[in-house]
Structure formats: structure tokens, C-alpha cells
Coordinates of C-alpha atoms and ligand atoms in Angstrom, one line a residue:
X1196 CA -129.1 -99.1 129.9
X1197 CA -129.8 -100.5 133.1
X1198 CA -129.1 -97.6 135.8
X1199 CA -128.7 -99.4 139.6
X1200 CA -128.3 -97.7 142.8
X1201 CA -128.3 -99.8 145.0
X1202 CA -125.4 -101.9 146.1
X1203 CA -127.1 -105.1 146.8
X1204 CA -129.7 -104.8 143.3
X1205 CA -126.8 -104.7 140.8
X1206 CA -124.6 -107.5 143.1
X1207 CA -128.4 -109.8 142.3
X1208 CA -128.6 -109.0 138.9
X1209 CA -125.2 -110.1 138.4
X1210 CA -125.4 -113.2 140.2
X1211 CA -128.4 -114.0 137.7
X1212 CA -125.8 -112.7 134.5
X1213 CA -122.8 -115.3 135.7
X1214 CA -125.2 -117.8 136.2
X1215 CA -125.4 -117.6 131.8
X1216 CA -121.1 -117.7 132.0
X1217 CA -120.9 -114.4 131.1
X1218 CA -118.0 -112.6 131.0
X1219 CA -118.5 -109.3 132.8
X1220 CA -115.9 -105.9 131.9
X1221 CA -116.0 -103.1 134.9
X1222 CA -114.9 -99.6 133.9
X1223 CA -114.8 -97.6 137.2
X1224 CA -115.0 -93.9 137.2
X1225 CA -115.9 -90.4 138.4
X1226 CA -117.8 -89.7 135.8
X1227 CA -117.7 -85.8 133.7
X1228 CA -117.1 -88.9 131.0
X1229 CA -114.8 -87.6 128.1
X1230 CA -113.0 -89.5 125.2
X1231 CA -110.8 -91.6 127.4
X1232 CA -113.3 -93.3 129.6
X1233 CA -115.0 -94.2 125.9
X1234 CA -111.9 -96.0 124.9
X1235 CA -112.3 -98.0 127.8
X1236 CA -115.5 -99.0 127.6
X1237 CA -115.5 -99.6 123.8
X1238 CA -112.8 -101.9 124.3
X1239 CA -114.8 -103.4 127.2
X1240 CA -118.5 -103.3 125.1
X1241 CA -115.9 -105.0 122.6
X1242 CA -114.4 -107.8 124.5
X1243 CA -116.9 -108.9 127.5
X1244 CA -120.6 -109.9 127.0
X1245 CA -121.9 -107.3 129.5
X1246 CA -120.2 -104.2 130.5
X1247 CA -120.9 -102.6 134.0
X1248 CA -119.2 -98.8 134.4
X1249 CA -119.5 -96.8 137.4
X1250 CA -119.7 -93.6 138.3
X1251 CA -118.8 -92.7 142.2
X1252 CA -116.9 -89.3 143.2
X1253 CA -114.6 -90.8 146.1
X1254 CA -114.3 -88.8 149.2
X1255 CA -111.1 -90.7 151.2
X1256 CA -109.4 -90.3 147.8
X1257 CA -109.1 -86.5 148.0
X1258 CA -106.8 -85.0 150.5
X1259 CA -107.8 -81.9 148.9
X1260 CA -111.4 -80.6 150.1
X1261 CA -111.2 -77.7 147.5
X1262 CA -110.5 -80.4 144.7
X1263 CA -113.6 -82.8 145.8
X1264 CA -115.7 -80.1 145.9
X1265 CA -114.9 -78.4 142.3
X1266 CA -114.6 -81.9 140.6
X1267 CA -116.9 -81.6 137.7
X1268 CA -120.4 -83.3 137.4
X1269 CA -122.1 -83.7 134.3
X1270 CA -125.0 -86.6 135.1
X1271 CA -126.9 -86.2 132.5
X1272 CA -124.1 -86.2 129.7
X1273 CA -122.9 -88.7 131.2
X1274 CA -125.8 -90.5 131.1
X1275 CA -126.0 -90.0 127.2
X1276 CA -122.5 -91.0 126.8
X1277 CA -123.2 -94.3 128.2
X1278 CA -126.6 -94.7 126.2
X1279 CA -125.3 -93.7 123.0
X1280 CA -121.6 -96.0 123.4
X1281 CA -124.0 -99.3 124.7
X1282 CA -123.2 -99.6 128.2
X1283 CA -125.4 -101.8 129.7
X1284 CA -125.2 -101.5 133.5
X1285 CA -124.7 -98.0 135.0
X1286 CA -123.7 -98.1 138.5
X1287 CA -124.2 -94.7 140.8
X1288 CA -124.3 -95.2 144.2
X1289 CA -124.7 -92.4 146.8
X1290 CA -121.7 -92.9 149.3
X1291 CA -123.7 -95.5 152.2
X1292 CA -123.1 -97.9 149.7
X1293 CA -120.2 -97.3 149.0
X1294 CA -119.4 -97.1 152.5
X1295 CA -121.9 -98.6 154.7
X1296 CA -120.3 -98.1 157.8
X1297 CA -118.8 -94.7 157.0
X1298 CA -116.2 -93.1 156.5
X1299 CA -113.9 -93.4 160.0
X1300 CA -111.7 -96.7 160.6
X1301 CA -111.6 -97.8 156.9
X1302 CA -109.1 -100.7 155.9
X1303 CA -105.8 -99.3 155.0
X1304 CA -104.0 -101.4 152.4
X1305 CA -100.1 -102.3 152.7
X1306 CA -99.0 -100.9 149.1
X1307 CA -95.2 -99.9 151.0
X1308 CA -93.0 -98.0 148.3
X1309 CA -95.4 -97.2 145.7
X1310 CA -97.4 -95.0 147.7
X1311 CA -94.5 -92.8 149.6
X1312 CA -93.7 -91.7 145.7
X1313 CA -94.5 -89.2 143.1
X1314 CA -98.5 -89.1 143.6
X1315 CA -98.3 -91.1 146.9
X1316 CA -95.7 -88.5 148.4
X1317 CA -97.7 -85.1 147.3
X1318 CA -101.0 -86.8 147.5
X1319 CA -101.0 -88.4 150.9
X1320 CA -103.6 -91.0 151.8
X1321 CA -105.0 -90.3 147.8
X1322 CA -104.3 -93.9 147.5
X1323 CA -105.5 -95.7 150.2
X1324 CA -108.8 -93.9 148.9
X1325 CA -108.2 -95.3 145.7
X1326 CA -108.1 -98.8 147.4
X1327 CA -111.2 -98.6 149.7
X1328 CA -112.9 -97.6 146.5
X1329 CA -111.7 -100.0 144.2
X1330 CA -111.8 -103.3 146.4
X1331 CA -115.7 -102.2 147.8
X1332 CA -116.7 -101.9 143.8
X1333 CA -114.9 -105.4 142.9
X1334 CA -116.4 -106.8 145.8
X1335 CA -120.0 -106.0 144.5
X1336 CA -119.4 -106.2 140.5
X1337 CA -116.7 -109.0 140.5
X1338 CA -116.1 -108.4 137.1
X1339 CA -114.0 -110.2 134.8
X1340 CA -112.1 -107.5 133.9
X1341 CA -111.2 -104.7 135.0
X1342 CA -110.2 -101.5 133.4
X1343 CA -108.0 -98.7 134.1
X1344 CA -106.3 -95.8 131.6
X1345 CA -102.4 -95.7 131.6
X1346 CA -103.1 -91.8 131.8
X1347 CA -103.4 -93.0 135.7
X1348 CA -99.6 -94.7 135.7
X1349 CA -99.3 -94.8 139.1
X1350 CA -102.5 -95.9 139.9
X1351 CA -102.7 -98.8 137.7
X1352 CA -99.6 -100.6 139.9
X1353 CA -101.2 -99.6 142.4
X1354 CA -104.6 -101.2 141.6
X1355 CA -102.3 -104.3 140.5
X1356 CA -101.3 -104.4 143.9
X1357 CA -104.4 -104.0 145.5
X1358 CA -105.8 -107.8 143.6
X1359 CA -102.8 -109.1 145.0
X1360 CA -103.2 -108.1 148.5
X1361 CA -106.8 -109.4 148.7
X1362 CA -106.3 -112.5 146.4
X1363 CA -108.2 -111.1 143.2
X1364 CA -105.4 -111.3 140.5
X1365 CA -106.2 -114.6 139.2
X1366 CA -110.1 -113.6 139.2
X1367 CA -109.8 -110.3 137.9
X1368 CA -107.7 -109.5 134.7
X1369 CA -106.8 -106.0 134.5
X1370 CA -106.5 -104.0 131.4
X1371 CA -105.0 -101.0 131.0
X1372 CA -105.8 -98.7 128.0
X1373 CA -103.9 -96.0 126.4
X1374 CA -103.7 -92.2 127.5
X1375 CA -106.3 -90.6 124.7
X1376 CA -105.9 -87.0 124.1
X1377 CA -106.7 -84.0 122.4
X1378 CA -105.5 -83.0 118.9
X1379 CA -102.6 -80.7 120.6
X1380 CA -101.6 -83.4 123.1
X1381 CA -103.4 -82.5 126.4
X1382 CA -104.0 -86.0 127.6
X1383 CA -108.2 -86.1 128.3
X1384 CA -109.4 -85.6 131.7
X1385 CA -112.2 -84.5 134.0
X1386 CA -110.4 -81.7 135.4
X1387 CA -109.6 -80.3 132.2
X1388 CA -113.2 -78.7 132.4
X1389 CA -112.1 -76.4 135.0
X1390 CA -109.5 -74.9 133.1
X1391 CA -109.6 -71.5 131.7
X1392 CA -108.9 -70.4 127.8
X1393 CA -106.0 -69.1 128.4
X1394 CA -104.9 -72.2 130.6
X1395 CA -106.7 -74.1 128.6
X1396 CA -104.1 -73.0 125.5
X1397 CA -100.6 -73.4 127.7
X1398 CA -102.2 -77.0 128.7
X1399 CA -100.2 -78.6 125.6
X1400 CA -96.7 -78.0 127.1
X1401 CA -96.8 -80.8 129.5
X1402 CA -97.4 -83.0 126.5
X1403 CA -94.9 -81.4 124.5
X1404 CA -92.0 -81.5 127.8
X1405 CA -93.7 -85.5 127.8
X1406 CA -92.4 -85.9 124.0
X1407 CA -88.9 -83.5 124.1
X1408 CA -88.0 -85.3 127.3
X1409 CA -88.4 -89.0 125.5
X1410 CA -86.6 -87.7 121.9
X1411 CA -83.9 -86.8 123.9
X1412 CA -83.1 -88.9 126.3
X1413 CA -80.0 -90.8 126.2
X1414 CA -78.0 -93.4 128.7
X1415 CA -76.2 -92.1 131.5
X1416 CA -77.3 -89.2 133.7
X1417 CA -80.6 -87.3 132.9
X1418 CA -80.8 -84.6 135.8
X1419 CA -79.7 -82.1 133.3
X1420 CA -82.6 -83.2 130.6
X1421 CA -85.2 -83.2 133.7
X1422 CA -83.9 -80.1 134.8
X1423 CA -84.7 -78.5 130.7
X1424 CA -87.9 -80.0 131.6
X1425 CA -89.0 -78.1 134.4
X1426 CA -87.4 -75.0 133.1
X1427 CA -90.0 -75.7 129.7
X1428 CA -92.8 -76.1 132.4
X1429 CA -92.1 -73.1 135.0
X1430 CA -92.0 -70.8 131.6
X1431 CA -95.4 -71.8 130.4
X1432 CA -96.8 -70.7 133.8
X1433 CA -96.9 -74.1 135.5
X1434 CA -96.6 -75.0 139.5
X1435 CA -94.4 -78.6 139.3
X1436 CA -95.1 -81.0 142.1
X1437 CA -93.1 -83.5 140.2
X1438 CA -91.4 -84.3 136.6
X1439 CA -89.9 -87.1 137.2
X1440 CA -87.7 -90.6 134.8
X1441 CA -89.0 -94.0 136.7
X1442 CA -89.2 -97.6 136.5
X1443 CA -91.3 -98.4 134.4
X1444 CA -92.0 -101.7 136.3
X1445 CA -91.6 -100.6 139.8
X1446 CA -91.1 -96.7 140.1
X1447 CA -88.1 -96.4 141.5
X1448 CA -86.6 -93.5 140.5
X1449 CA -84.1 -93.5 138.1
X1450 CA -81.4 -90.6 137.5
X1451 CA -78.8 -92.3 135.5
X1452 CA -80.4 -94.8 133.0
X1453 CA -78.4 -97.6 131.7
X1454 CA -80.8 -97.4 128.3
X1455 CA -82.0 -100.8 129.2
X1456 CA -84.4 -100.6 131.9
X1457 CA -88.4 -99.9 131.1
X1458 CA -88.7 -96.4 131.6
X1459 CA -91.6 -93.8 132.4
X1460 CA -91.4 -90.4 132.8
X1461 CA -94.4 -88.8 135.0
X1462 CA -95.3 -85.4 135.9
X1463 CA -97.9 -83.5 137.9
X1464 CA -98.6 -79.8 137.5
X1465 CA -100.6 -77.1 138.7
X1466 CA -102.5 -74.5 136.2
X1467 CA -104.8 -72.0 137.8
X1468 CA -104.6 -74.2 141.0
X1469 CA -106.1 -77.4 138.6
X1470 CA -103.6 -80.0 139.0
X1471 CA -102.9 -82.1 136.1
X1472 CA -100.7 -85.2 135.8
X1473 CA -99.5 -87.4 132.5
X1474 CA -96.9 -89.7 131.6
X1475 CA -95.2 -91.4 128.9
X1476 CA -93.6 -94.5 128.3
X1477 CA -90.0 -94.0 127.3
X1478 CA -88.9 -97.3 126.6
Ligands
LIG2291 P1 -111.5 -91.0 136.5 O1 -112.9 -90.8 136.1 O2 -110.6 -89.8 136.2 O3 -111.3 -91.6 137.9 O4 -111.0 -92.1 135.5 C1 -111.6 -93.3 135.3 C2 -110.7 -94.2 134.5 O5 -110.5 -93.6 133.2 C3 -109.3 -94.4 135.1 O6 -108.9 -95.7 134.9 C4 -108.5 -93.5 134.2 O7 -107.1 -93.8 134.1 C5 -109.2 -93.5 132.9 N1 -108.8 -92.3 132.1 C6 -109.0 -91.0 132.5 N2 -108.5 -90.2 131.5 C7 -108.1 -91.0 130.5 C8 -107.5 -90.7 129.2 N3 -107.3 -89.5 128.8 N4 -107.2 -91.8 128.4 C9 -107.5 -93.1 128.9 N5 -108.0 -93.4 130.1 C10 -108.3 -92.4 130.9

């Protein structure tokens, strides 16, 4: 596996691979690699001729500095990962190249009501970060494809809006890959590291509110089934920022379904201060 730094040598080595008509797959991440990012590169390593995956832990997309500085770091597992699934291009830049002219005055991104809900409204600013990010990384890697994990909901309409914005949609095809998870449910992530035994054992319930949420939902008004929800939740020992029926399509929220419309329903939590977020497609 190739392993580039720098902004400008992994933009010139794939200048040389297009010039061959290969189709490039970019799998962006902030690396403590688990099961999920796999699936996304597997399906990447299965579908493009070269697959670039990066590893970059975003500054402007914490507004938490106790969260950026506890996110876990495992390089050289990471590293092995990579290897062992056939990544070919690593890319880990320190932050100048990420963001050469620093970090004050950065572009903000007109994404209007998807980011003044659910993550947007307790994460302020978390997805402007996302957008610096993202655009400054398909700006170097222009890939072909692009992919994301649906265990990010929110985030992948927002990235959809993002190649609209700057005129990338019909360049970039994004591809957004299922939420893997443990045996017991707990969908995969980096965070999940930080969590204690005993936290790591009450984890499940969100899955388990996830599933009881979608067996028993029904058309007409679903306050009381979100309010069972929470109640499951705030037993087991978990801070709610939000559980939450959406759109599907757009995230508007949606109290009284008419059992037609796509539907979501999205949570994030807190255990032991981590927060933790999933989501399942109802319908
Ligand atoms: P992260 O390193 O958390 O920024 O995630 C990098 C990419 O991996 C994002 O597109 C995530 O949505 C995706 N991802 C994270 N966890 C999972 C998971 N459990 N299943 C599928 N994709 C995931």
C-alpha cells in the first residue's frame, strides 16, 4: 500500500492513474478502522480499479474539544487493516494540508434546513466541518466514487448536498453502505472504544429501542411510541439528545405518519459522556 502525505504527491500520482481511465473509489475516514469502514472499502476494492481511503481527524468538525481530543487513534492497526483488506492508496495528512491556510475564515456551505436539525441543532457548526473536510479531500482525490456508511444518516444528505453546491454530483457518485454492527446490535463505531464494560453491555438498547420502535410503529400519531422510546433509553442509563421519526428523504420531522412516506428514525445518546448516534430505516 502506497502511504502519501502530502497533499500535492497523491493529487500527481492520481493524475498519472486517470490518465490509464481508471476508475478511482474514496473512502474518507477518521481512522480507529473497525468492521464498518471494511465494508466500505471491500465494496470499493470490489467495484473501482484503485481505491484511495483516508485517514484525517477533523478539527472544525468537533464543537466538542473534550471529544476531539479523546477520539481514538490506532495508526498502526489501522495501517494493518488497510494492508491486509488491499487498500492501495493510504492518505494521512497532517492538518496544513488539509488546511493550508488555517483554520480561521473557512468556506461555510449553504446546507439551510438539514443542518438546524437533529445532529445539526445539538452539534452546531459539526457540519460545516464535515464540509470543509469533505470538498478539500474531493478536491485532491476526485475520486469516482465516493463512500459514506448510512450509520452517518444525516451526514450522507448532507454530503449529497455538499456535490451539489460545488457542482460535483455528476462527477462524483456517492455510495452509501449499510450500518454494520456487532452481534448484539451496537452499530460499529470509533467511539465505541471509549466505552466501559459495563457501558459497553447497556450499549445494545439503542439498537434494541432502533428495532421495537420500527415493529411497532403504525400510521397516525407516534409521540406516544417515541415517548416508550426514551423511557426504554433513560432506564438503561442513557443521556437523549434526540430519538427522533424523520423523512426519510428530507428530514423533516414527522409526528403523525400517513404509513406512506419514507421514514427514518434517528437517535443520539450519551453513555459515560460518549455520545453515540444510530438510525434505522422504517420504511
Ligand atoms: P468515521 O471514521 O467515523 O468518520 O467514518 C468514516 C465512514 O465510515 C463514514 O462514512 C461512516 O458513516 C462510515 N461508518 C462508520 N461506522 C460505520 C458502520 N458501523 N457501518 C458502516 N459504515 C460506517
Amino acid at each position: 500500500m502506497n502511504i502519501i502525505k502530502k497533499a500535492g504527491l497523491l493529487e500527481n500520482f492520481l493524475l498519472q492513474q486517470k490518465d490509464k481511465k481508471i476508475e478511482i473509489g474514496f473512502v474518507p475516514t477518521m481512522g480507529a478502522l473497525h468492521a464498518g469502514h471494511h465494508s466500505l472499502l471491500q465494496e470499493s476494492l470490489r467495484r473501482d480499479d484503485l481505491t484511495v481511503c483516508s485517514i484525517f481527524v477533523n478539527p472544525t468538525q468537533f464543537n466538542d474539544p473534550d471529544d476531539y481530543e479523546k477520539y481514538p487513534s490506532t495508526p498502526l492497526e489501522d495501517i494493518q487493516l488497510l494492508e491486509s483488506a488491499g487498500c492501495q492508496v493510504l492518505f494521512l495528512p497532517a492538518l496544513p494540508e488539509i488546511y493550508p491556510e488555517g483554520l480561521s475564515q473557512l468556506r461555510q456551505y449553504e446546507l439551510g434546513f438539514l443542518e438546524t436539525v437533529l445532529e445539526g441543532k445539538f452539534r452546531p457548526g459539526h457540519f460545516q466541518g464535515v464540509c470543509q473536510v469533505v470538498h478539500r479531500l474531493l478536491n485532491i482525490v476526485m475520486p469516482d466514487r465516493l463512500y459514506l456508511g448510512q450509520k452517518d444518516f444525516q451526514q450522507c444528505l448532507v454530503i449529497r448536498k455538499l456535490l451539489s453546491l460545488v457542482h460535483l454530483e455528476n462527477k462524483i457518485s456517492l455510495q452509501i453502505m449499510p450500518t454494520i454492527r456487532e452481534t448484539d446490535g451496537l452499530a460499529m463505531s470509533s467511539r465505541n472504544k471509549r466505552l466501559s464494560p459495563q457501558a459497553r453491555a447497556v450499549a445494545p438498547e439503542i439498537y434494541r429501542t432502533l428495532c421495537y420502535i420500527k415493529q411497532n410503529i403504525q400510521s397516525g400519531n407516534t409521540r406516544e411510541l417515541i415517548q416508550q422510546g426514551m423511557t426504554k433509553l433513560e432506564k438503561a442509563g442513557f443521556k437523549i439528545d434526540y430519538l427522533q421519526l424523520a423523512s426519510a428523504d428530507t428530514l423533516h420531522p414527522i409526528e403523525v405518519w400517513n404509513g406512506e412516506e419514507n421514514l427514518v428514525v434517528l437517535t443520539a445518546v450519551f453513555l459515560e459522556g460518549i455520545r453515540l448516534i444510530d438510525n434505522l430505516i422504517v420504511r
